[in-house]
Short mmCIF file of C-alpha atoms in Angstrom, two decimals:
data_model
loop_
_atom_site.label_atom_id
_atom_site.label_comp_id
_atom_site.label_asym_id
_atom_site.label_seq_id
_atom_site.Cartn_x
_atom_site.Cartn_y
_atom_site.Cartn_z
CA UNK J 16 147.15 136.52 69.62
CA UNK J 17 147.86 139.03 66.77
CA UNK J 18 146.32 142.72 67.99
CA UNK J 19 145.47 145.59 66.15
CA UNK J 20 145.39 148.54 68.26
CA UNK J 21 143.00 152.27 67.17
CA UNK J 22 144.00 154.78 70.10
CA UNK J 23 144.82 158.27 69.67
CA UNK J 24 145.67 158.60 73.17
CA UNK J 25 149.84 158.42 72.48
CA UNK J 26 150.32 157.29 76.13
CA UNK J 27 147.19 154.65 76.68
CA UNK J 28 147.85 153.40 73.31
CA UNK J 29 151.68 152.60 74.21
CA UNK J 30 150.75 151.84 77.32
CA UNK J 31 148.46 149.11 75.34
CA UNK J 32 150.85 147.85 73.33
CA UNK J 33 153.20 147.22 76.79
CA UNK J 34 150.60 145.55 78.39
CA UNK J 35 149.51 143.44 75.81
CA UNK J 36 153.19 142.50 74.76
CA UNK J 37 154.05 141.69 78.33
CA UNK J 38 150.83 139.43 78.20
CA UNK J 39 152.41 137.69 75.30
CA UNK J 40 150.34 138.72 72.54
CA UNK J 41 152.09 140.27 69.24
CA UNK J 42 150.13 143.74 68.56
CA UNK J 43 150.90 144.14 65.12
CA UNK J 44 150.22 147.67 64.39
CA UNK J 45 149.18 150.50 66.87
CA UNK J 46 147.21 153.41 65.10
CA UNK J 47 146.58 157.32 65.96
CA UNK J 48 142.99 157.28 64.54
CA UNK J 49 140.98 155.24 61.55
CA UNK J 50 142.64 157.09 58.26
CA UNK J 51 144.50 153.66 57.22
CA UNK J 52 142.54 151.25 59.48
CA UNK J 53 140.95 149.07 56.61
CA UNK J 54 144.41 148.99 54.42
CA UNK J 55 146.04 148.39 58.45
CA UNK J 56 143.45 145.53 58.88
CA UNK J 57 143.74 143.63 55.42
CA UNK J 58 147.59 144.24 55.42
CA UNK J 59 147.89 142.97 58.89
CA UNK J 60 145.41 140.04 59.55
CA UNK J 61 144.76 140.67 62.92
CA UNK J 62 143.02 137.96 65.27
CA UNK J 63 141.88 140.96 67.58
CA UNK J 64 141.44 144.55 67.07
CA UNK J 65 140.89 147.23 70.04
CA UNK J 66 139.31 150.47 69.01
CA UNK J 67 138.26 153.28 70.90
CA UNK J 68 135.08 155.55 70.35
CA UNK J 69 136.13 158.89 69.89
CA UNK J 70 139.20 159.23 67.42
CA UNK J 71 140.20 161.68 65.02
CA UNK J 72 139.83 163.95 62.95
CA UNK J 73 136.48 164.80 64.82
CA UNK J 74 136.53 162.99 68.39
CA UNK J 75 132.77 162.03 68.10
CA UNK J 76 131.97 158.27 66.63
CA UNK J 77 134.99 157.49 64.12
CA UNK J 78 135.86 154.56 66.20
CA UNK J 79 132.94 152.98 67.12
CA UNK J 80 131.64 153.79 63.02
CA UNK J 81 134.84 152.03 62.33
CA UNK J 82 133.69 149.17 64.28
CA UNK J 83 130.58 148.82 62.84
CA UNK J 84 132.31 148.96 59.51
CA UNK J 85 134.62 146.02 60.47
CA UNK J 86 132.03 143.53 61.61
CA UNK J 87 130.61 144.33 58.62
CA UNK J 88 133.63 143.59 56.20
CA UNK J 89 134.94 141.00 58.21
CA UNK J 90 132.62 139.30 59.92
CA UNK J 91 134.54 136.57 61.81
CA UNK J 92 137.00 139.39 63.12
CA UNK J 93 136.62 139.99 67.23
CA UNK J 94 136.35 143.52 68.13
CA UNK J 95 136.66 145.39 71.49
CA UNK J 96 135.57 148.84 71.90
CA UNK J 97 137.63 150.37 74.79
CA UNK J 98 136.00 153.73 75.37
CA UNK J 99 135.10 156.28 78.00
CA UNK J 100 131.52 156.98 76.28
CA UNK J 101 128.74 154.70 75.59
CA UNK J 102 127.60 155.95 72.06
CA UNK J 103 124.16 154.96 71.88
CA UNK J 104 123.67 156.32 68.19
CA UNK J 105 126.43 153.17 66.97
CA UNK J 106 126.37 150.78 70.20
CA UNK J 107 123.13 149.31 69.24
CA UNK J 108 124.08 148.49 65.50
CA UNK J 109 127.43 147.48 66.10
CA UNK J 110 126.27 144.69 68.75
CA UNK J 111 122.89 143.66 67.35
CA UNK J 112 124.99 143.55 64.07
CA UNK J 113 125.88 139.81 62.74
CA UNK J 114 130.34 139.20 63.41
CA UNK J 115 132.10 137.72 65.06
CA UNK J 116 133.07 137.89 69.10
CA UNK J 117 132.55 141.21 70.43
CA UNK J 118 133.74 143.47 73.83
CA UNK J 119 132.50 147.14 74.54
CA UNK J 120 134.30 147.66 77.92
CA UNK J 121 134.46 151.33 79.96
CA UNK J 122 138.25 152.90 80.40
CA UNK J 123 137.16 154.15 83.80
CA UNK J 124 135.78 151.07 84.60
CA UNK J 125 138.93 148.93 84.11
CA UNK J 126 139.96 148.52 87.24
CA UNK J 127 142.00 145.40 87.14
CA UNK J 128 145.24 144.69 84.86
CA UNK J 129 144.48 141.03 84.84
CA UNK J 130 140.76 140.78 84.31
CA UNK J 131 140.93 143.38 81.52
CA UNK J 132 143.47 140.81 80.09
CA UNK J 133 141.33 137.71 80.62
CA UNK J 134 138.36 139.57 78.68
CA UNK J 135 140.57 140.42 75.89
CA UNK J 136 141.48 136.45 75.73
CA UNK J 137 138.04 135.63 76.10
CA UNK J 138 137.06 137.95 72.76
CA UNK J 139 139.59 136.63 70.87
CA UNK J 140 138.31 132.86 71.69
CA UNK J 141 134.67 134.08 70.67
CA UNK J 142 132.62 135.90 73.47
CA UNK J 143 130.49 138.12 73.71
CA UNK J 144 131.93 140.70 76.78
CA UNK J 145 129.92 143.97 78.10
CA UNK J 146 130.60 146.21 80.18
CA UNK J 147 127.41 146.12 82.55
CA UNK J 148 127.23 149.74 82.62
CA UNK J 149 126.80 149.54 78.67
CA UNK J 150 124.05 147.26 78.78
CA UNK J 151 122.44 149.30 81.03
CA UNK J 152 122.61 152.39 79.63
CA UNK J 153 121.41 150.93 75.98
CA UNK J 154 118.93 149.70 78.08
CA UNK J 155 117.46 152.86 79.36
CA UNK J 156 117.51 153.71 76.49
CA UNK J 157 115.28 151.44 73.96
CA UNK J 158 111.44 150.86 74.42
CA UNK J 159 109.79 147.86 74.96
CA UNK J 160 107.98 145.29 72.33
CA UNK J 161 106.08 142.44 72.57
CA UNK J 162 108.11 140.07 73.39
CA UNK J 163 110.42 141.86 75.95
CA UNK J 164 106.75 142.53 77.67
CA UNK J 165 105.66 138.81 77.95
CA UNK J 166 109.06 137.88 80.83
CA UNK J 167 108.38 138.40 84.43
CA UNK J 168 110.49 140.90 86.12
CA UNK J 169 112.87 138.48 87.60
CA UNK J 170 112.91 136.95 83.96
CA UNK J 171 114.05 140.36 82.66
CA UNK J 172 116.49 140.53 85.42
CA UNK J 173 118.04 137.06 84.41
CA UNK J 174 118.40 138.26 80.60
CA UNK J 175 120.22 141.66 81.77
CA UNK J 176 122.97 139.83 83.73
CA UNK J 177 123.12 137.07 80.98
CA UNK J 178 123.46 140.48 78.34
CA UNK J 179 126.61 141.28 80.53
CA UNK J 180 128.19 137.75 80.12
CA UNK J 181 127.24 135.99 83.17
CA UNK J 182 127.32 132.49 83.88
CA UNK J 183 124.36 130.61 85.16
CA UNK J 184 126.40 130.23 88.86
CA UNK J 185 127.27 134.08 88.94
CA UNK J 186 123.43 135.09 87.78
CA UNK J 187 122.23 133.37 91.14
CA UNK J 188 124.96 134.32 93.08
CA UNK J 189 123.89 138.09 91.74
CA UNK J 190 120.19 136.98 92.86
CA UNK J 191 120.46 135.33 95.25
CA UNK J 192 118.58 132.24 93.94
CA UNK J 193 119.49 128.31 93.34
CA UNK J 194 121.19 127.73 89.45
CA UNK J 195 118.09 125.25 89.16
CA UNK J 196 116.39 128.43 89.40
CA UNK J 197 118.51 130.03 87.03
CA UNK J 198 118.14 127.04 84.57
CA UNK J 199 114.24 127.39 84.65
CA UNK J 200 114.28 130.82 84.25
CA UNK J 201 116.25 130.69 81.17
CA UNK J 202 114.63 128.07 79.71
CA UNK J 203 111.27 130.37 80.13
CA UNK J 204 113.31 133.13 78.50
CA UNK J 205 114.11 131.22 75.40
CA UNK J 206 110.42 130.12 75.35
CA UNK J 207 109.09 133.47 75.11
CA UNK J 208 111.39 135.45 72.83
CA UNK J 209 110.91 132.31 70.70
CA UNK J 210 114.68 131.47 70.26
CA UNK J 211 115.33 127.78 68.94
CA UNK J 212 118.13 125.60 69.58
CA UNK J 213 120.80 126.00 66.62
CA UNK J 214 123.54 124.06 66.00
CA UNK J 215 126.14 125.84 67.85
CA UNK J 216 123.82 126.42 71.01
CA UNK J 217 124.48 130.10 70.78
CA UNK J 218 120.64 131.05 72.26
CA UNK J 219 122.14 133.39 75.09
CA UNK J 220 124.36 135.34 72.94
CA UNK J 221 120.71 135.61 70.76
CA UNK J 222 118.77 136.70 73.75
CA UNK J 223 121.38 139.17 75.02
CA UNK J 224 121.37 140.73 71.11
CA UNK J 225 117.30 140.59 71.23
CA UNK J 226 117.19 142.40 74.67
CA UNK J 227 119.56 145.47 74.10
CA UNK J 228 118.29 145.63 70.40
CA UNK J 229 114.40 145.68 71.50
CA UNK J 230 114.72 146.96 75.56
CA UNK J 231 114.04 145.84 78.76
CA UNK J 232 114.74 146.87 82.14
CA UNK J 233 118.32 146.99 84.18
CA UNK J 234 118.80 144.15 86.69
CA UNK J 235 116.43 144.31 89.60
CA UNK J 236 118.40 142.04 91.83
CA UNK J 237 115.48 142.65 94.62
CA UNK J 238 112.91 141.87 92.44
CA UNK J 239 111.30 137.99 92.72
CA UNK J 240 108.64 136.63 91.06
#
């Protein structure tokens, strides 16, 4: 996979480019901060480009705005934010936004070489990966509407883990319930936030978009109705 790397960090942004090399993927251009990122992009034709938040010349949003912009201009381009901030202000727009596949994963939270790789393989084959700390702060953080009011509380706890890219089998191993149970419970979730089946069956991406964008509550893994 061709990489595009936006790190100002001189020694996690080589240390990047090792990484991702050794992995076998060809990072075709590793950048200081977002001055030249659009000429970078366009010159480049990345499959995959890793951004963090906080760049230069200010250190506040540049990255994440630069994100935004992407998915914008390029819509079937995956990004991955790689950040040690969740920047509310951006986060929201730039995954509730329409693009392509999308990551927002937590430096600190990396903890393991190989399942950071295997998310950055999984964005660059189309999913959707966040960091569950993410969705949970962006979740503290929005208010509830209608529809997000209508699911039961184990209902809202379904949607959270399905917002952080679980599968059906690791939602009730989180729970501690059967998969039937699981199936039911997202077929009730669909129901209510009134998503219809599309052609490419893409309903739990929808959902995940419809409950950071609109709010709901963090997992309650102890909660069962």
């Amino acid at each position: 996979m061709r990489i595009l790397i936006c790190e100002d960090s001189v020694l996690l942004r080589e240390g990047l480019v090792r990484l991702l090399v050794d992995a076998g993927h060809d990072v075709v251009a590793a950048l200081p901060d977002a001055s030249v990122l659009d000429e970078t992009v366009a010159a480049t034709a990345p499959d995959l480009c890793i951004l963090d938040v906080r760049l230069p010349p200010t250190y506040t949003d540049e990255g994440i705005r630069a994100a935004v912009r992407l998915r914008a201009q390029h819509p079937e381009l995956p990004v991955l934010v790689l950040s040690q901030y969740v920047e509310e202000r951006y986060a929201t727009d730039l995954i509730g936004g329409r693009g392509g596949a999308l990551g927002y994963l937590l430096k600190d939270r990396v903890a393991d070489v190989a399942e950071f790789l295997e998310s950055v393989a999984r964005i660059g084959e189309g999913a959707t990966v966040l960091d569950p700390e993410v969705v949970a702060q962006l979740l503290s953080r929005r208010s509830r509407d209608e529809r997000m009011q209508r699911l039961t509380e184990r209902e809202r706890s379904v949607l959270a883990l399905i917002a952080e890219g679980k599968s059906n089998q690791a939602i009730a191993a989180t729970l501690f319930v059967s998969e039937a149970s699981v199936e039911k419970h997202i077929t009730a979730i669909f129901q209510k936030l009134g998503l219809e089946q599309d052609e490419s069956g893409n309903r739990r991406v929808q959902a995940a978009l419809a409950h950071i964008e609109h709010g709901g509550s963090a997992p309650q893994t102890g909660a069962g109705r």
